[in-house]
Amino acid sequence: MAWLRPQSPGCYVDCTVGLGGTAERILRDSAPDGILIGIDRDPQAIAHAQTRLQAYGSRVSLFCENFQRVKSVMSLINRERADGILFDLGVSSAQLDRPERGLSFQQDGPLDMRMNPTCGHTAEDLVNTLPETQLANIIHEFGEERYSRRIARAIVRVRRQSPLRSTLDLSRVIRESVPRSYRSGRLHPATRTFQALRMAVNDELGSLKTGLEEAIDVLAPGGRLCVISFHSLEDRVVKQAFRGLAHEAPDQWTILTKKPVSPSLQERRANPRARSAKLRVLERKPGWGDGQRGHA
C-alpha cells in the first residue's frame, strides 16, 4: 500500500482481485471517492470478492476476465487511465487449498489446474496427450526442473497403460521417476512439475507480457504499477519490461525499486507462502501528458 499510495479520488485496478482482501484495503485508503476495478479469471474468486466488497457499492466494479485485457475491461466503465495498478501473480492460497482445483500434490483431486475452471485445456489433457519431448520442454522451461526428461518419460510410459486422472497419481509417478536423493530434498519432487503444468495450462507468462503492456499503456501520469511475482521467470519478464521502458524513455518512466522488495524474516515465518515473493514498482512520471504517451 505504501508503494501504490491509494487516495481519493483515484482509480485503481487490482488485476488479481482474488478474495478481495487487498482490494478492500485500497478502497479504505482511497475513501471517499476512489474507485476500484477488480479483475480475476476465477469465477469463484469474483463471487467471494463481490460478497466481501458489496458495502462499497458503486465504488467497485468486478470482472471475471483475464488481466491481459485490462484496457478493454476499463473501457467497459468508461475509464481510460488508472492511478495505480497491482498484479499479484501466481496461484492463491484459496485455490491451492481446494482439492477440486487440482493445483496441489498434497491432496487428491482431478488434474485440472485451470484458473477459470469453465474453459480451456486441463492439466489432464496435457499430461495424457502431449508428445514426450514437448512435455519435457514444458517441465524444464516453466518448472526449471533438472529431471524434466526423466519425468516426462515416466509419464508417457504410465499413460500408455492407463491415463493419469488425479493429482496423487501424477505426484506418485514423478516421485518414482527421480533419484532417491531428490525425494528427500527441501522441495517435494513434484513441486516444479506441478508449477510448470499450471503455468502452461493458463499461459501465465504470455498473459503477463500482454497484461503488462496494456497496464503500462493506461497508467496515468504519477501513477504506479506494482507487480508481485513468485517465480523467477515471472520476475524476469517484469524486470525486463520495466528496464526497457526506463532505458528507452527515462524522462517518462522511473523504476522505484532498484532491487525487488522481498518479505521480511518475520513475514516469512508468519506466512511461509510469501517466502519467494518479489515486488517491483514502476512509476509514470508526473506531468507526462496524453500527447506524449509511450509504448510498452
GROMACS .gro file of N, CA, C and O in nm, residues 1 6 14 17 19-31 36 48-49 51-56 59-60 62:
model
  116
    1MET      N    1   0.083  -0.121   0.000
    1MET     CA    2   0.000   0.000   0.000
    1MET      C    3   0.086   0.126   0.000
    1MET      O    4   0.051   0.227  -0.061
    6PRO      N    5  -0.282   0.454  -0.259
    6PRO     CA    6  -0.421   0.483  -0.296
    6PRO      C    7  -0.474   0.607  -0.224
    6PRO      O    8  -0.447   0.625  -0.105
   14ASP      N    9  -0.700  -0.370  -0.949
   14ASP     CA   10  -0.642  -0.490  -0.891
   14ASP      C   11  -0.662  -0.602  -0.993
   14ASP      O   12  -0.771  -0.654  -1.010
   17VAL      N   13  -0.775  -0.988  -0.823
   17VAL     CA   14  -0.851  -0.946  -0.705
   17VAL      C   15  -0.869  -1.058  -0.602
   17VAL      O   16  -0.882  -1.032  -0.483
   19LEU      N   17  -0.981  -1.299  -0.334
   19LEU     CA   18  -1.094  -1.292  -0.240
   19LEU      C   19  -1.124  -1.150  -0.196
   19LEU      O   20  -1.213  -1.128  -0.114
   20GLY      N   21  -1.049  -1.051  -0.246
   20GLY     CA   22  -1.084  -0.911  -0.222
   20GLY      C   23  -1.014  -0.844  -0.105
   20GLY      O   24  -1.047  -0.730  -0.072
   21GLY      N   25  -0.917  -0.910  -0.043
   21GLY     CA   26  -0.851  -0.850   0.074
   21GLY      C   27  -0.773  -0.724   0.041
   21GLY      O   28  -0.791  -0.621   0.106
   22THR      N   29  -0.687  -0.730  -0.059
   22THR     CA   30  -0.610  -0.613  -0.098
   22THR      C   31  -0.702  -0.506  -0.157
   22THR      O   32  -0.683  -0.386  -0.131
   23ALA      N   33  -0.801  -0.549  -0.233
   23ALA     CA   34  -0.897  -0.454  -0.291
   23ALA      C   35  -0.968  -0.376  -0.182
   23ALA      O   36  -0.989  -0.253  -0.194
   24GLU      N   37  -1.005  -0.443  -0.074
   24GLU     CA   38  -1.074  -0.374   0.035
   24GLU      C   39  -0.984  -0.270   0.100
   24GLU      O   40  -1.028  -0.160   0.133
   25ARG      N   41  -0.856  -0.302   0.114
   25ARG     CA   42  -0.762  -0.206   0.172
   25ARG      C   43  -0.748  -0.084   0.080
   25ARG      O   44  -0.742   0.031   0.127
   26ILE      N   45  -0.741  -0.109  -0.052
   26ILE     CA   46  -0.732   0.002  -0.147
   26ILE      C   47  -0.855   0.092  -0.136
   26ILE      O   48  -0.844   0.216  -0.137
   27LEU      N   49  -0.971   0.032  -0.125
   27LEU     CA   50  -1.096   0.109  -0.114
   27LEU      C   51  -1.099   0.190   0.015
   27LEU      O   52  -1.143   0.306   0.015
   28ARG      N   53  -1.053   0.133   0.125
   28ARG     CA   54  -1.050   0.207   0.251
   28ARG      C   55  -0.954   0.326   0.242
   28ARG      O   56  -0.987   0.437   0.284
   29ASP      N   57  -0.836   0.301   0.184
   29ASP     CA   58  -0.734   0.407   0.178
   29ASP      C   59  -0.768   0.516   0.077
   29ASP      O   60  -0.713   0.626   0.085
   30SER      N   61  -0.854   0.483  -0.022
   30SER     CA   62  -0.889   0.582  -0.124
   30SER      C   63  -1.027   0.643  -0.100
   30SER      O   64  -1.082   0.709  -0.189
   31ALA      N   65  -1.083   0.623   0.018
   31ALA     CA   66  -1.212   0.683   0.053
   31ALA      C   67  -1.198   0.835   0.056
   31ALA      O   68  -1.090   0.887   0.085
   36LEU      N   69  -1.237   0.123  -0.751
   36LEU     CA   70  -1.157   0.002  -0.766
   36LEU      C   71  -1.215  -0.084  -0.877
   36LEU      O   72  -1.335  -0.114  -0.878
   48HIS      N   73  -1.664  -1.442  -0.436
   48HIS     CA   74  -1.623  -1.409  -0.299
   48HIS      C   75  -1.597  -1.260  -0.285
   48HIS      O   76  -1.636  -1.197  -0.185
   49ALA      N   77  -1.529  -1.202  -0.382
   49ALA     CA   78  -1.496  -1.059  -0.377
   49ALA      C   79  -1.623  -0.973  -0.380
   49ALA      O   80  -1.631  -0.871  -0.311
   51THR      N   81  -1.913  -1.047  -0.259
   51THR     CA   82  -1.973  -1.051  -0.125
   51THR      C   83  -1.893  -0.964  -0.028
   51THR      O   84  -1.952  -0.887   0.049
   52ARG      N   85  -1.764  -0.975  -0.033
   52ARG     CA   86  -1.680  -0.903   0.061
   52ARG      C   87  -1.685  -0.752   0.040
   52ARG      O   88  -1.678  -0.674   0.136
   53LEU      N   89  -1.699  -0.709  -0.085
   53LEU     CA   90  -1.687  -0.566  -0.117
   53LEU      C   91  -1.821  -0.498  -0.144
   53LEU      O   92  -1.824  -0.382  -0.185
   54GLN      N   93  -1.931  -0.569  -0.121
   54GLN     CA   94  -2.061  -0.513  -0.158
   54GLN      C   95  -2.093  -0.384  -0.083
   54GLN      O   96  -2.165  -0.297  -0.134
   55ALA      N   97  -2.036  -0.367   0.036
   55ALA     CA   98  -2.064  -0.246   0.114
   55ALA      C   99  -2.009  -0.120   0.047
   55ALA      O  100  -2.052  -0.009   0.080
   56TYR      N  101  -1.915  -0.136  -0.048
   56TYR     CA  102  -1.855  -0.020  -0.114
   56TYR      C  103  -1.933   0.026  -0.237
   56TYR      O  104  -1.896   0.123  -0.301
   59ARG      N  105  -1.846   0.216  -0.594
   59ARG     CA  106  -1.701   0.239  -0.600
   59ARG      C  107  -1.626   0.117  -0.650
   59ARG      O  108  -1.507   0.125  -0.679
   60VAL      N  109  -1.695   0.003  -0.662
   60VAL     CA  110  -1.631  -0.122  -0.703
   60VAL      C  111  -1.693  -0.175  -0.832
   60VAL      O  112  -1.815  -0.178  -0.847
   62LEU      N  113  -1.630  -0.528  -1.065
   62LEU     CA  114  -1.557  -0.654  -1.072
   62LEU      C  115  -1.585  -0.725  -1.204
   62LEU      O  116  -1.698  -0.725  -1.253
   0.00000   0.00000   0.00000
